[in-house]
């Protein structure tokens, strides 16, 4: 799903992505985009932040209220603070204007791979009372279902694949957010805080997520310490 108000860009990008093998729905306003996400359940959304009817950040917030669809935002601002705010608000990736259709295609394929067939082949991971099913993307603690956002689940899954090992924030940024150069530690910290709350723990009294100061975080069962 492409949400872009500029007719020329929308038409050109839509044609390029279609030629690359994507089925594209192209819309011109934020309101249309929010309604279509809830109705059509697209695989990925490319969202321009400079829309005429709604601020793109408000559109992102509304989309996140109704869907965990991967969202790639297009922005003219490339400073770290702006990028971190977008990621904290729920964006999965971003592109800086001007960009090429090949770059967009690569970003789309990257976010789709993060939730793709590899996860469907993984078996359920169990760490004591914590159970993670990559196929259904469901998490339970003490037998109770835990409601996680897409990004929270991806973060937990990344840690579970290296359970018992300290994973650095840079590694998490590369694997979960596609940011191999780092610079978004606050994004990891915020999502870890949300994840801890939903798992019924705190940084001061961890149950599964154990922080190692200056290094990273380790996922372990309470029995393992």
JSON list of C-alpha atoms in Angstrom, two decimals:
[
{"chain": "A", "resi": 1, "resn": "UNK", "atom": "CA", "xyz": [0.00, 0.00, 0.00]},
{"chain": "A", "resi": 2, "resn": "UNK", "atom": "CA", "xyz": [1.46, 3.32, -1.16]},
{"chain": "A", "resi": 3, "resn": "UNK", "atom": "CA", "xyz": [0.21, 6.56, 0.44]},
{"chain": "A", "resi": 4, "resn": "UNK", "atom": "CA", "xyz": [1.61, 9.55, -1.47]},
{"chain": "A", "resi": 5, "resn": "UNK", "atom": "CA", "xyz": [-0.18, 12.79, -2.36]},
{"chain": "A", "resi": 6, "resn": "UNK", "atom": "CA", "xyz": [2.06, 13.82, -5.28]},
{"chain": "A", "resi": 7, "resn": "UNK", "atom": "CA", "xyz": [0.37, 12.47, -8.42]},
{"chain": "A", "resi": 8, "resn": "UNK", "atom": "CA", "xyz": [3.58, 12.12, -10.44]},
{"chain": "A", "resi": 9, "resn": "UNK", "atom": "CA", "xyz": [5.50, 10.34, -7.67]},
{"chain": "A", "resi": 10, "resn": "UNK", "atom": "CA", "xyz": [2.56, 8.10, -6.82]},
{"chain": "A", "resi": 11, "resn": "UNK", "atom": "CA", "xyz": [2.07, 7.05, -10.44]},
{"chain": "A", "resi": 12, "resn": "UNK", "atom": "CA", "xyz": [5.77, 6.55, -11.19]},
{"chain": "A", "resi": 13, "resn": "UNK", "atom": "CA", "xyz": [6.53, 4.66, -7.98]},
{"chain": "A", "resi": 14, "resn": "UNK", "atom": "CA", "xyz": [3.40, 2.55, -8.32]},
{"chain": "A", "resi": 15, "resn": "UNK", "atom": "CA", "xyz": [4.45, 1.48, -11.84]},
{"chain": "A", "resi": 16, "resn": "UNK", "atom": "CA", "xyz": [8.01, 0.71, -10.75]},
{"chain": "A", "resi": 17, "resn": "UNK", "atom": "CA", "xyz": [6.90, -1.40, -7.79]},
{"chain": "A", "resi": 18, "resn": "UNK", "atom": "CA", "xyz": [4.36, -3.23, -9.94]},
{"chain": "A", "resi": 19, "resn": "UNK", "atom": "CA", "xyz": [7.11, -3.99, -12.46]},
{"chain": "A", "resi": 20, "resn": "UNK", "atom": "CA", "xyz": [9.21, -5.34, -9.57]},
{"chain": "A", "resi": 21, "resn": "UNK", "atom": "CA", "xyz": [6.48, -7.86, -8.79]},
{"chain": "A", "resi": 22, "resn": "UNK", "atom": "CA", "xyz": [4.46, -6.11, -6.08]},
{"chain": "A", "resi": 23, "resn": "UNK", "atom": "CA", "xyz": [0.68, -5.73, -6.11]},
{"chain": "A", "resi": 24, "resn": "UNK", "atom": "CA", "xyz": [0.27, -2.02, -5.39]},
{"chain": "A", "resi": 25, "resn": "UNK", "atom": "CA", "xyz": [-2.66, -0.05, -4.01]},
{"chain": "A", "resi": 26, "resn": "UNK", "atom": "CA", "xyz": [-1.87, 3.67, -4.42]},
{"chain": "A", "resi": 27, "resn": "UNK", "atom": "CA", "xyz": [-3.72, 6.27, -2.34]},
{"chain": "A", "resi": 28, "resn": "UNK", "atom": "CA", "xyz": [-3.45, 10.04, -2.12]},
{"chain": "A", "resi": 29, "resn": "UNK", "atom": "CA", "xyz": [-4.48, 10.86, 1.46]},
{"chain": "A", "resi": 30, "resn": "UNK", "atom": "CA", "xyz": [-3.82, 9.77, 5.02]},
{"chain": "A", "resi": 31, "resn": "UNK", "atom": "CA", "xyz": [-7.49, 9.17, 5.78]},
{"chain": "A", "resi": 32, "resn": "UNK", "atom": "CA", "xyz": [-7.77, 6.81, 2.82]},
{"chain": "A", "resi": 33, "resn": "UNK", "atom": "CA", "xyz": [-4.65, 5.01, 3.99]},
{"chain": "A", "resi": 34, "resn": "UNK", "atom": "CA", "xyz": [-5.91, 4.40, 7.52]},
{"chain": "A", "resi": 35, "resn": "UNK", "atom": "CA", "xyz": [-9.27, 3.13, 6.28]},
{"chain": "A", "resi": 36, "resn": "UNK", "atom": "CA", "xyz": [-7.66, 0.88, 3.67]},
{"chain": "A", "resi": 37, "resn": "UNK", "atom": "CA", "xyz": [-5.20, -0.66, 6.15]},
{"chain": "A", "resi": 38, "resn": "UNK", "atom": "CA", "xyz": [-8.05, -1.74, 8.40]},
{"chain": "A", "resi": 39, "resn": "UNK", "atom": "CA", "xyz": [-10.13, -2.97, 5.46]},
{"chain": "A", "resi": 40, "resn": "UNK", "atom": "CA", "xyz": [-7.59, -4.55, 3.11]},
{"chain": "A", "resi": 41, "resn": "UNK", "atom": "CA", "xyz": [-4.83, -5.72, 5.50]},
{"chain": "A", "resi": 42, "resn": "UNK", "atom": "CA", "xyz": [-1.85, -5.07, 3.20]},
{"chain": "A", "resi": 43, "resn": "UNK", "atom": "CA", "xyz": [1.51, -6.82, 3.64]},
{"chain": "A", "resi": 44, "resn": "UNK", "atom": "CA", "xyz": [3.43, -3.55, 3.92]},
{"chain": "A", "resi": 45, "resn": "UNK", "atom": "CA", "xyz": [2.68, 0.18, 3.86]},
{"chain": "A", "resi": 46, "resn": "UNK", "atom": "CA", "xyz": [4.85, 2.93, 2.34]},
{"chain": "A", "resi": 47, "resn": "UNK", "atom": "CA", "xyz": [3.79, 6.19, 3.97]},
{"chain": "A", "resi": 48, "resn": "UNK", "atom": "CA", "xyz": [4.82, 9.68, 2.91]},
{"chain": "A", "resi": 49, "resn": "UNK", "atom": "CA", "xyz": [4.85, 12.00, 5.93]},
{"chain": "A", "resi": 50, "resn": "UNK", "atom": "CA", "xyz": [3.97, 15.15, 3.97]},
{"chain": "A", "resi": 51, "resn": "UNK", "atom": "CA", "xyz": [0.28, 14.57, 3.31]},
{"chain": "A", "resi": 52, "resn": "UNK", "atom": "CA", "xyz": [-2.33, 17.28, 2.65]},
{"chain": "A", "resi": 53, "resn": "UNK", "atom": "CA", "xyz": [-5.09, 16.09, 4.99]},
{"chain": "A", "resi": 54, "resn": "UNK", "atom": "CA", "xyz": [-3.27, 14.62, 8.00]},
{"chain": "A", "resi": 55, "resn": "UNK", "atom": "CA", "xyz": [0.23, 14.80, 9.41]},
{"chain": "A", "resi": 56, "resn": "UNK", "atom": "CA", "xyz": [2.05, 11.62, 8.48]},
{"chain": "A", "resi": 57, "resn": "UNK", "atom": "CA", "xyz": [2.98, 10.97, 12.11]},
{"chain": "A", "resi": 58, "resn": "UNK", "atom": "CA", "xyz": [-0.69, 11.09, 13.07]},
{"chain": "A", "resi": 59, "resn": "UNK", "atom": "CA", "xyz": [-1.45, 8.65, 10.25]},
{"chain": "A", "resi": 60, "resn": "UNK", "atom": "CA", "xyz": [1.23, 6.33, 11.61]},
{"chain": "A", "resi": 61, "resn": "UNK", "atom": "CA", "xyz": [-0.30, 6.50, 15.09]},
{"chain": "A", "resi": 62, "resn": "UNK", "atom": "CA", "xyz": [-3.77, 5.74, 13.70]},
{"chain": "A", "resi": 63, "resn": "UNK", "atom": "CA", "xyz": [-2.44, 2.82, 11.66]},
{"chain": "A", "resi": 64, "resn": "UNK", "atom": "CA", "xyz": [-0.70, 1.42, 14.73]},
{"chain": "A", "resi": 65, "resn": "UNK", "atom": "CA", "xyz": [-4.00, 1.59, 16.62]},
{"chain": "A", "resi": 66, "resn": "UNK", "atom": "CA", "xyz": [-5.63, -0.82, 14.17]},
{"chain": "A", "resi": 67, "resn": "UNK", "atom": "CA", "xyz": [-2.81, -2.85, 12.59]},
{"chain": "A", "resi": 68, "resn": "UNK", "atom": "CA", "xyz": [0.69, -4.27, 13.01]},
{"chain": "A", "resi": 69, "resn": "UNK", "atom": "CA", "xyz": [1.37, -3.94, 9.26]},
{"chain": "A", "resi": 70, "resn": "UNK", "atom": "CA", "xyz": [5.05, -3.13, 8.56]},
{"chain": "A", "resi": 71, "resn": "UNK", "atom": "CA", "xyz": [5.29, 0.61, 7.80]},
{"chain": "A", "resi": 72, "resn": "UNK", "atom": "CA", "xyz": [8.10, 2.27, 5.86]},
{"chain": "A", "resi": 73, "resn": "UNK", "atom": "CA", "xyz": [7.96, 6.05, 6.14]},
{"chain": "A", "resi": 74, "resn": "UNK", "atom": "CA", "xyz": [9.36, 8.51, 3.60]},
{"chain": "A", "resi": 75, "resn": "UNK", "atom": "CA", "xyz": [10.80, 11.66, 5.17]},
{"chain": "A", "resi": 76, "resn": "UNK", "atom": "CA", "xyz": [12.96, 14.60, 4.17]},
{"chain": "A", "resi": 77, "resn": "UNK", "atom": "CA", "xyz": [14.64, 14.71, 7.62]},
{"chain": "A", "resi": 78, "resn": "UNK", "atom": "CA", "xyz": [17.66, 12.52, 8.25]},
{"chain": "A", "resi": 79, "resn": "UNK", "atom": "CA", "xyz": [18.85, 13.65, 11.69]},
{"chain": "A", "resi": 80, "resn": "UNK", "atom": "CA", "xyz": [19.08, 10.93, 14.35]},
{"chain": "A", "resi": 81, "resn": "UNK", "atom": "CA", "xyz": [16.47, 12.50, 16.64]},
{"chain": "A", "resi": 82, "resn": "UNK", "atom": "CA", "xyz": [13.83, 12.56, 13.89]},
{"chain": "A", "resi": 83, "resn": "UNK", "atom": "CA", "xyz": [14.56, 8.99, 12.84]},
{"chain": "A", "resi": 84, "resn": "UNK", "atom": "CA", "xyz": [14.41, 7.71, 16.42]},
{"chain": "A", "resi": 85, "resn": "UNK", "atom": "CA", "xyz": [11.06, 9.45, 16.97]},
{"chain": "A", "resi": 86, "resn": "UNK", "atom": "CA", "xyz": [9.65, 7.75, 13.87]},
{"chain": "A", "resi": 87, "resn": "UNK", "atom": "CA", "xyz": [10.88, 4.32, 14.98]},
{"chain": "A", "resi": 88, "resn": "UNK", "atom": "CA", "xyz": [9.54, 4.89, 18.49]},
{"chain": "A", "resi": 89, "resn": "UNK", "atom": "CA", "xyz": [6.19, 5.86, 16.98]},
{"chain": "A", "resi": 90, "resn": "UNK", "atom": "CA", "xyz": [5.92, 2.47, 15.28]},
{"chain": "A", "resi": 91, "resn": "UNK", "atom": "CA", "xyz": [7.69, 2.77, 11.93]},
{"chain": "A", "resi": 92, "resn": "UNK", "atom": "CA", "xyz": [9.54, -0.38, 10.86]},
{"chain": "A", "resi": 93, "resn": "UNK", "atom": "CA", "xyz": [11.90, 1.38, 8.48]},
{"chain": "A", "resi": 94, "resn": "UNK", "atom": "CA", "xyz": [12.39, 4.71, 6.72]},
{"chain": "A", "resi": 95, "resn": "UNK", "atom": "CA", "xyz": [13.77, 6.23, 3.52]},
{"chain": "A", "resi": 96, "resn": "UNK", "atom": "CA", "xyz": [15.17, 9.72, 3.06]},
{"chain": "A", "resi": 97, "resn": "UNK", "atom": "CA", "xyz": [13.96, 11.83, 0.15]},
{"chain": "A", "resi": 98, "resn": "UNK", "atom": "CA", "xyz": [14.90, 11.80, -2.65]},
{"chain": "A", "resi": 99, "resn": "UNK", "atom": "CA", "xyz": [14.99, 8.03, -3.09]},
{"chain": "A", "resi": 100, "resn": "UNK", "atom": "CA", "xyz": [14.94, 5.57, -5.99]},
{"chain": "A", "resi": 101, "resn": "UNK", "atom": "CA", "xyz": [12.33, 2.91, -6.72]},
{"chain": "A", "resi": 102, "resn": "UNK", "atom": "CA", "xyz": [15.10, 0.29, -6.41]},
{"chain": "A", "resi": 103, "resn": "UNK", "atom": "CA", "xyz": [15.84, 1.48, -2.88]},
{"chain": "A", "resi": 104, "resn": "UNK", "atom": "CA", "xyz": [12.16, 1.29, -1.95]},
{"chain": "A", "resi": 105, "resn": "UNK", "atom": "CA", "xyz": [11.88, -2.20, -3.43]},
{"chain": "A", "resi": 106, "resn": "UNK", "atom": "CA", "xyz": [14.88, -3.33, -1.36]},
{"chain": "A", "resi": 107, "resn": "UNK", "atom": "CA", "xyz": [13.39, -1.86, 1.84]},
{"chain": "A", "resi": 108, "resn": "UNK", "atom": "CA", "xyz": [10.05, -3.58, 1.19]},
{"chain": "A", "resi": 109, "resn": "UNK", "atom": "CA", "xyz": [11.71, -6.94, 0.65]},
{"chain": "A", "resi": 110, "resn": "UNK", "atom": "CA", "xyz": [13.76, -6.45, 3.82]},
{"chain": "A", "resi": 111, "resn": "UNK", "atom": "CA", "xyz": [10.79, -5.77, 6.12]},
{"chain": "A", "resi": 112, "resn": "UNK", "atom": "CA", "xyz": [8.85, -8.65, 4.58]},
{"chain": "A", "resi": 113, "resn": "UNK", "atom": "CA", "xyz": [11.76, -11.03, 5.18]},
{"chain": "A", "resi": 114, "resn": "UNK", "atom": "CA", "xyz": [11.73, -10.20, 8.89]},
{"chain": "A", "resi": 115, "resn": "UNK", "atom": "CA", "xyz": [8.30, -11.78, 9.21]},
{"chain": "A", "resi": 116, "resn": "UNK", "atom": "CA", "xyz": [8.63, -14.26, 6.36]},
{"chain": "A", "resi": 117, "resn": "UNK", "atom": "CA", "xyz": [8.85, -18.01, 5.78]},
{"chain": "A", "resi": 118, "resn": "UNK", "atom": "CA", "xyz": [11.89, -18.56, 8.00]},
{"chain": "A", "resi": 119, "resn": "UNK", "atom": "CA", "xyz": [9.77, -17.83, 11.06]},
{"chain": "A", "resi": 120, "resn": "UNK", "atom": "CA", "xyz": [7.11, -20.25, 9.82]},
{"chain": "A", "resi": 121, "resn": "UNK", "atom": "CA", "xyz": [9.67, -23.09, 9.89]},
{"chain": "A", "resi": 122, "resn": "UNK", "atom": "CA", "xyz": [10.78, -22.46, 13.48]},
{"chain": "A", "resi": 123, "resn": "UNK", "atom": "CA", "xyz": [9.35, -24.52, 16.29]},
{"chain": "A", "resi": 124, "resn": "UNK", "atom": "CA", "xyz": [7.97, -23.15, 19.55]},
{"chain": "A", "resi": 125, "resn": "UNK", "atom": "CA", "xyz": [10.63, -21.85, 21.93]},
{"chain": "A", "resi": 126, "resn": "UNK", "atom": "CA", "xyz": [10.17, -22.45, 25.65]},
{"chain": "A", "resi": 127, "resn": "UNK", "atom": "CA", "xyz": [12.08, -20.76, 28.48]},
{"chain": "A", "resi": 128, "resn": "UNK", "atom": "CA", "xyz": [10.48, -21.86, 31.70]},
{"chain": "A", "resi": 129, "resn": "UNK", "atom": "CA", "xyz": [7.03, -20.25, 31.88]},
{"chain": "A", "resi": 130, "resn": "UNK", "atom": "CA", "xyz": [7.67, -18.25, 28.68]},
{"chain": "A", "resi": 131, "resn": "UNK", "atom": "CA", "xyz": [6.57, -19.76, 25.37]},
{"chain": "A", "resi": 132, "resn": "UNK", "atom": "CA", "xyz": [7.19, -18.17, 21.94]},
{"chain": "A", "resi": 133, "resn": "UNK", "atom": "CA", "xyz": [5.59, -19.55, 18.77]},
{"chain": "A", "resi": 134, "resn": "UNK", "atom": "CA", "xyz": [7.18, -18.01, 15.62]},
{"chain": "A", "resi": 135, "resn": "UNK", "atom": "CA", "xyz": [4.56, -19.65, 13.37]},
{"chain": "A", "resi": 136, "resn": "UNK", "atom": "CA", "xyz": [1.50, -18.12, 15.01]},
{"chain": "A", "resi": 137, "resn": "UNK", "atom": "CA", "xyz": [3.47, -15.17, 16.46]},
{"chain": "A", "resi": 138, "resn": "UNK", "atom": "CA", "xyz": [1.92, -15.89, 19.85]},
{"chain": "A", "resi": 139, "resn": "UNK", "atom": "CA", "xyz": [3.57, -15.53, 23.24]},
{"chain": "A", "resi": 140, "resn": "UNK", "atom": "CA", "xyz": [2.35, -16.94, 26.55]},
{"chain": "A", "resi": 141, "resn": "UNK", "atom": "CA", "xyz": [3.58, -16.50, 30.12]},
{"chain": "A", "resi": 142, "resn": "UNK", "atom": "CA", "xyz": [2.34, -18.96, 32.73]},
{"chain": "A", "resi": 143, "resn": "UNK", "atom": "CA", "xyz": [-0.14, -20.18, 30.12]},
{"chain": "A", "resi": 144, "resn": "UNK", "atom": "CA", "xyz": [-1.65, -16.71, 29.59]},
{"chain": "A", "resi": 145, "resn": "UNK", "atom": "CA", "xyz": [-1.54, -15.10, 26.14]},
{"chain": "A", "resi": 146, "resn": "UNK", "atom": "CA", "xyz": [0.56, -11.90, 25.99]},
{"chain": "A", "resi": 147, "resn": "UNK", "atom": "CA", "xyz": [-0.59, -9.20, 23.55]},
{"chain": "A", "resi": 148, "resn": "UNK", "atom": "CA", "xyz": [2.56, -7.94, 21.79]},
{"chain": "A", "resi": 149, "resn": "UNK", "atom": "CA", "xyz": [2.95, -5.51, 18.92]},
{"chain": "A", "resi": 150, "resn": "UNK", "atom": "CA", "xyz": [4.78, -6.67, 15.81]},
{"chain": "A", "resi": 151, "resn": "UNK", "atom": "CA", "xyz": [8.02, -4.97, 16.85]},
{"chain": "A", "resi": 152, "resn": "UNK", "atom": "CA", "xyz": [7.82, -6.24, 20.44]},
{"chain": "A", "resi": 153, "resn": "UNK", "atom": "CA", "xyz": [7.41, -9.78, 19.15]},
{"chain": "A", "resi": 154, "resn": "UNK", "atom": "CA", "xyz": [10.31, -9.40, 16.70]},
{"chain": "A", "resi": 155, "resn": "UNK", "atom": "CA", "xyz": [12.52, -8.12, 19.52]},
{"chain": "A", "resi": 156, "resn": "UNK", "atom": "CA", "xyz": [11.60, -11.01, 21.81]},
{"chain": "A", "resi": 157, "resn": "UNK", "atom": "CA", "xyz": [12.10, -13.53, 19.01]},
{"chain": "A", "resi": 158, "resn": "UNK", "atom": "CA", "xyz": [15.54, -12.11, 18.20]},
{"chain": "A", "resi": 159, "resn": "UNK", "atom": "CA", "xyz": [16.56, -12.49, 21.84]},
{"chain": "A", "resi": 160, "resn": "UNK", "atom": "CA", "xyz": [15.06, -15.98, 22.10]},
{"chain": "A", "resi": 161, "resn": "UNK", "atom": "CA", "xyz": [17.18, -17.20, 19.17]},
{"chain": "A", "resi": 162, "resn": "UNK", "atom": "CA", "xyz": [20.23, -16.48, 21.33]},
{"chain": "A", "resi": 163, "resn": "UNK", "atom": "CA", "xyz": [18.72, -17.30, 24.71]},
{"chain": "A", "resi": 164, "resn": "UNK", "atom": "CA", "xyz": [21.28, -17.32, 27.48]},
{"chain": "A", "resi": 165, "resn": "UNK", "atom": "CA", "xyz": [23.62, -15.07, 25.48]},
{"chain": "A", "resi": 166, "resn": "UNK", "atom": "CA", "xyz": [24.07, -11.32, 25.93]},
{"chain": "A", "resi": 167, "resn": "UNK", "atom": "CA", "xyz": [22.93, -9.55, 22.73]},
{"chain": "A", "resi": 168, "resn": "UNK", "atom": "CA", "xyz": [24.17, -6.02, 22.10]},
{"chain": "A", "resi": 169, "resn": "UNK", "atom": "CA", "xyz": [21.85, -3.16, 21.23]},
{"chain": "A", "resi": 170, "resn": "UNK", "atom": "CA", "xyz": [23.64, -2.73, 17.92]},
{"chain": "A", "resi": 171, "resn": "UNK", "atom": "CA", "xyz": [22.91, -6.36, 17.05]},
{"chain": "A", "resi": 172, "resn": "UNK", "atom": "CA", "xyz": [19.25, -5.84, 17.95]},
{"chain": "A", "resi": 173, "resn": "UNK", "atom": "CA", "xyz": [19.06, -2.64, 15.89]},
{"chain": "A", "resi": 174, "resn": "UNK", "atom": "CA", "xyz": [20.47, -4.49, 12.89]},
{"chain": "A", "resi": 175, "resn": "UNK", "atom": "CA", "xyz": [18.26, -7.57, 13.20]},
{"chain": "A", "resi": 176, "resn": "UNK", "atom": "CA", "xyz": [14.96, -6.07, 14.35]},
{"chain": "A", "resi": 177, "resn": "UNK", "atom": "CA", "xyz": [15.08, -2.54, 12.91]},
{"chain": "A", "resi": 178, "resn": "UNK", "atom": "CA", "xyz": [17.45, -2.99, 9.98]},
{"chain": "A", "resi": 179, "resn": "UNK", "atom": "CA", "xyz": [19.84, -0.32, 11.32]},
{"chain": "A", "resi": 180, "resn": "UNK", "atom": "CA", "xyz": [23.30, -1.96, 11.29]},
{"chain": "A", "resi": 181, "resn": "UNK", "atom": "CA", "xyz": [25.11, 1.33, 11.96]},
{"chain": "A", "resi": 182, "resn": "UNK", "atom": "CA", "xyz": [23.53, 1.80, 15.40]},
{"chain": "A", "resi": 183, "resn": "UNK", "atom": "CA", "xyz": [22.53, 5.21, 16.77]},
{"chain": "A", "resi": 184, "resn": "UNK", "atom": "CA", "xyz": [19.10, 4.20, 18.07]},
{"chain": "A", "resi": 185, "resn": "UNK", "atom": "CA", "xyz": [19.82, 2.85, 21.55]},
{"chain": "A", "resi": 186, "resn": "UNK", "atom": "CA", "xyz": [16.81, 4.72, 22.93]},
{"chain": "A", "resi": 187, "resn": "UNK", "atom": "CA", "xyz": [14.56, 2.84, 20.50]},
{"chain": "A", "resi": 188, "resn": "UNK", "atom": "CA", "xyz": [15.79, -0.50, 21.88]},
{"chain": "A", "resi": 189, "resn": "UNK", "atom": "CA", "xyz": [15.45, 0.73, 25.48]},
{"chain": "A", "resi": 190, "resn": "UNK", "atom": "CA", "xyz": [11.87, 1.93, 24.93]},
{"chain": "A", "resi": 191, "resn": "UNK", "atom": "CA", "xyz": [10.76, -1.34, 23.34]},
{"chain": "A", "resi": 192, "resn": "UNK", "atom": "CA", "xyz": [12.51, -3.37, 26.05]},
{"chain": "A", "resi": 193, "resn": "UNK", "atom": "CA", "xyz": [10.63, -1.35, 28.66]},
{"chain": "A", "resi": 194, "resn": "UNK", "atom": "CA", "xyz": [7.30, -2.04, 26.94]},
{"chain": "A", "resi": 195, "resn": "UNK", "atom": "CA", "xyz": [8.19, -5.73, 26.56]},
{"chain": "A", "resi": 196, "resn": "UNK", "atom": "CA", "xyz": [9.17, -6.06, 30.21]},
{"chain": "A", "resi": 197, "resn": "UNK", "atom": "CA", "xyz": [5.87, -4.53, 31.31]},
{"chain": "A", "resi": 198, "resn": "UNK", "atom": "CA", "xyz": [3.90, -7.02, 29.23]},
{"chain": "A", "resi": 199, "resn": "UNK", "atom": "CA", "xyz": [5.96, -9.95, 30.51]},
{"chain": "A", "resi": 200, "resn": "UNK", "atom": "CA", "xyz": [5.18, -8.88, 34.08]},
{"chain": "A", "resi": 201, "resn": "UNK", "atom": "CA", "xyz": [8.63, -7.70, 35.13]},
{"chain": "A", "resi": 202, "resn": "UNK", "atom": "CA", "xyz": [10.77, -4.59, 35.55]},
{"chain": "A", "resi": 203, "resn": "UNK", "atom": "CA", "xyz": [14.42, -3.77, 34.89]},
{"chain": "A", "resi": 204, "resn": "UNK", "atom": "CA", "xyz": [14.98, -3.71, 38.66]},
{"chain": "A", "resi": 205, "resn": "UNK", "atom": "CA", "xyz": [13.27, -7.07, 39.14]},
{"chain": "A", "resi": 206, "resn": "UNK", "atom": "CA", "xyz": [13.80, -9.03, 35.90]},
{"chain": "A", "resi": 207, "resn": "UNK", "atom": "CA", "xyz": [12.25, -12.41, 35.27]},
{"chain": "A", "resi": 208, "resn": "UNK", "atom": "CA", "xyz": [13.24, -13.15, 31.68]},
{"chain": "A", "resi": 209, "resn": "UNK", "atom": "CA", "xyz": [15.05, -10.04, 30.34]},
{"chain": "A", "resi": 210, "resn": "UNK", "atom": "CA", "xyz": [18.37, -9.43, 32.08]},
{"chain": "A", "resi": 211, "resn": "UNK", "atom": "CA", "xyz": [20.31, -6.26, 31.25]},
{"chain": "A", "resi": 212, "resn": "UNK", "atom": "CA", "xyz": [24.10, -6.29, 31.34]},
{"chain": "A", "resi": 213, "resn": "UNK", "atom": "CA", "xyz": [25.24, -2.70, 31.84]},
{"chain": "A", "resi": 214, "resn": "UNK", "atom": "CA", "xyz": [27.30, -1.37, 28.96]},
{"chain": "A", "resi": 215, "resn": "UNK", "atom": "CA", "xyz": [26.89, -4.57, 26.93]},
{"chain": "A", "resi": 216, "resn": "UNK", "atom": "CA", "xyz": [23.30, -5.50, 26.12]},
{"chain": "A", "resi": 217, "resn": "UNK", "atom": "CA", "xyz": [20.47, -7.76, 27.24]},
{"chain": "A", "resi": 218, "resn": "UNK", "atom": "CA", "xyz": [20.06, -11.48, 27.76]},
{"chain": "A", "resi": 219, "resn": "UNK", "atom": "CA", "xyz": [16.88, -13.56, 27.61]},
{"chain": "A", "resi": 220, "resn": "UNK", "atom": "CA", "xyz": [16.90, -16.42, 30.11]},
{"chain": "A", "resi": 221, "resn": "UNK", "atom": "CA", "xyz": [14.43, -18.45, 32.11]},
{"chain": "A", "resi": 222, "resn": "UNK", "atom": "CA", "xyz": [14.17, -17.62, 35.83]},
{"chain": "A", "resi": 223, "resn": "UNK", "atom": "CA", "xyz": [15.59, -21.05, 36.58]},
{"chain": "A", "resi": 224, "resn": "UNK", "atom": "CA", "xyz": [18.72, -20.25, 34.54]},
{"chain": "A", "resi": 225, "resn": "UNK", "atom": "CA", "xyz": [19.21, -16.83, 36.20]}
]
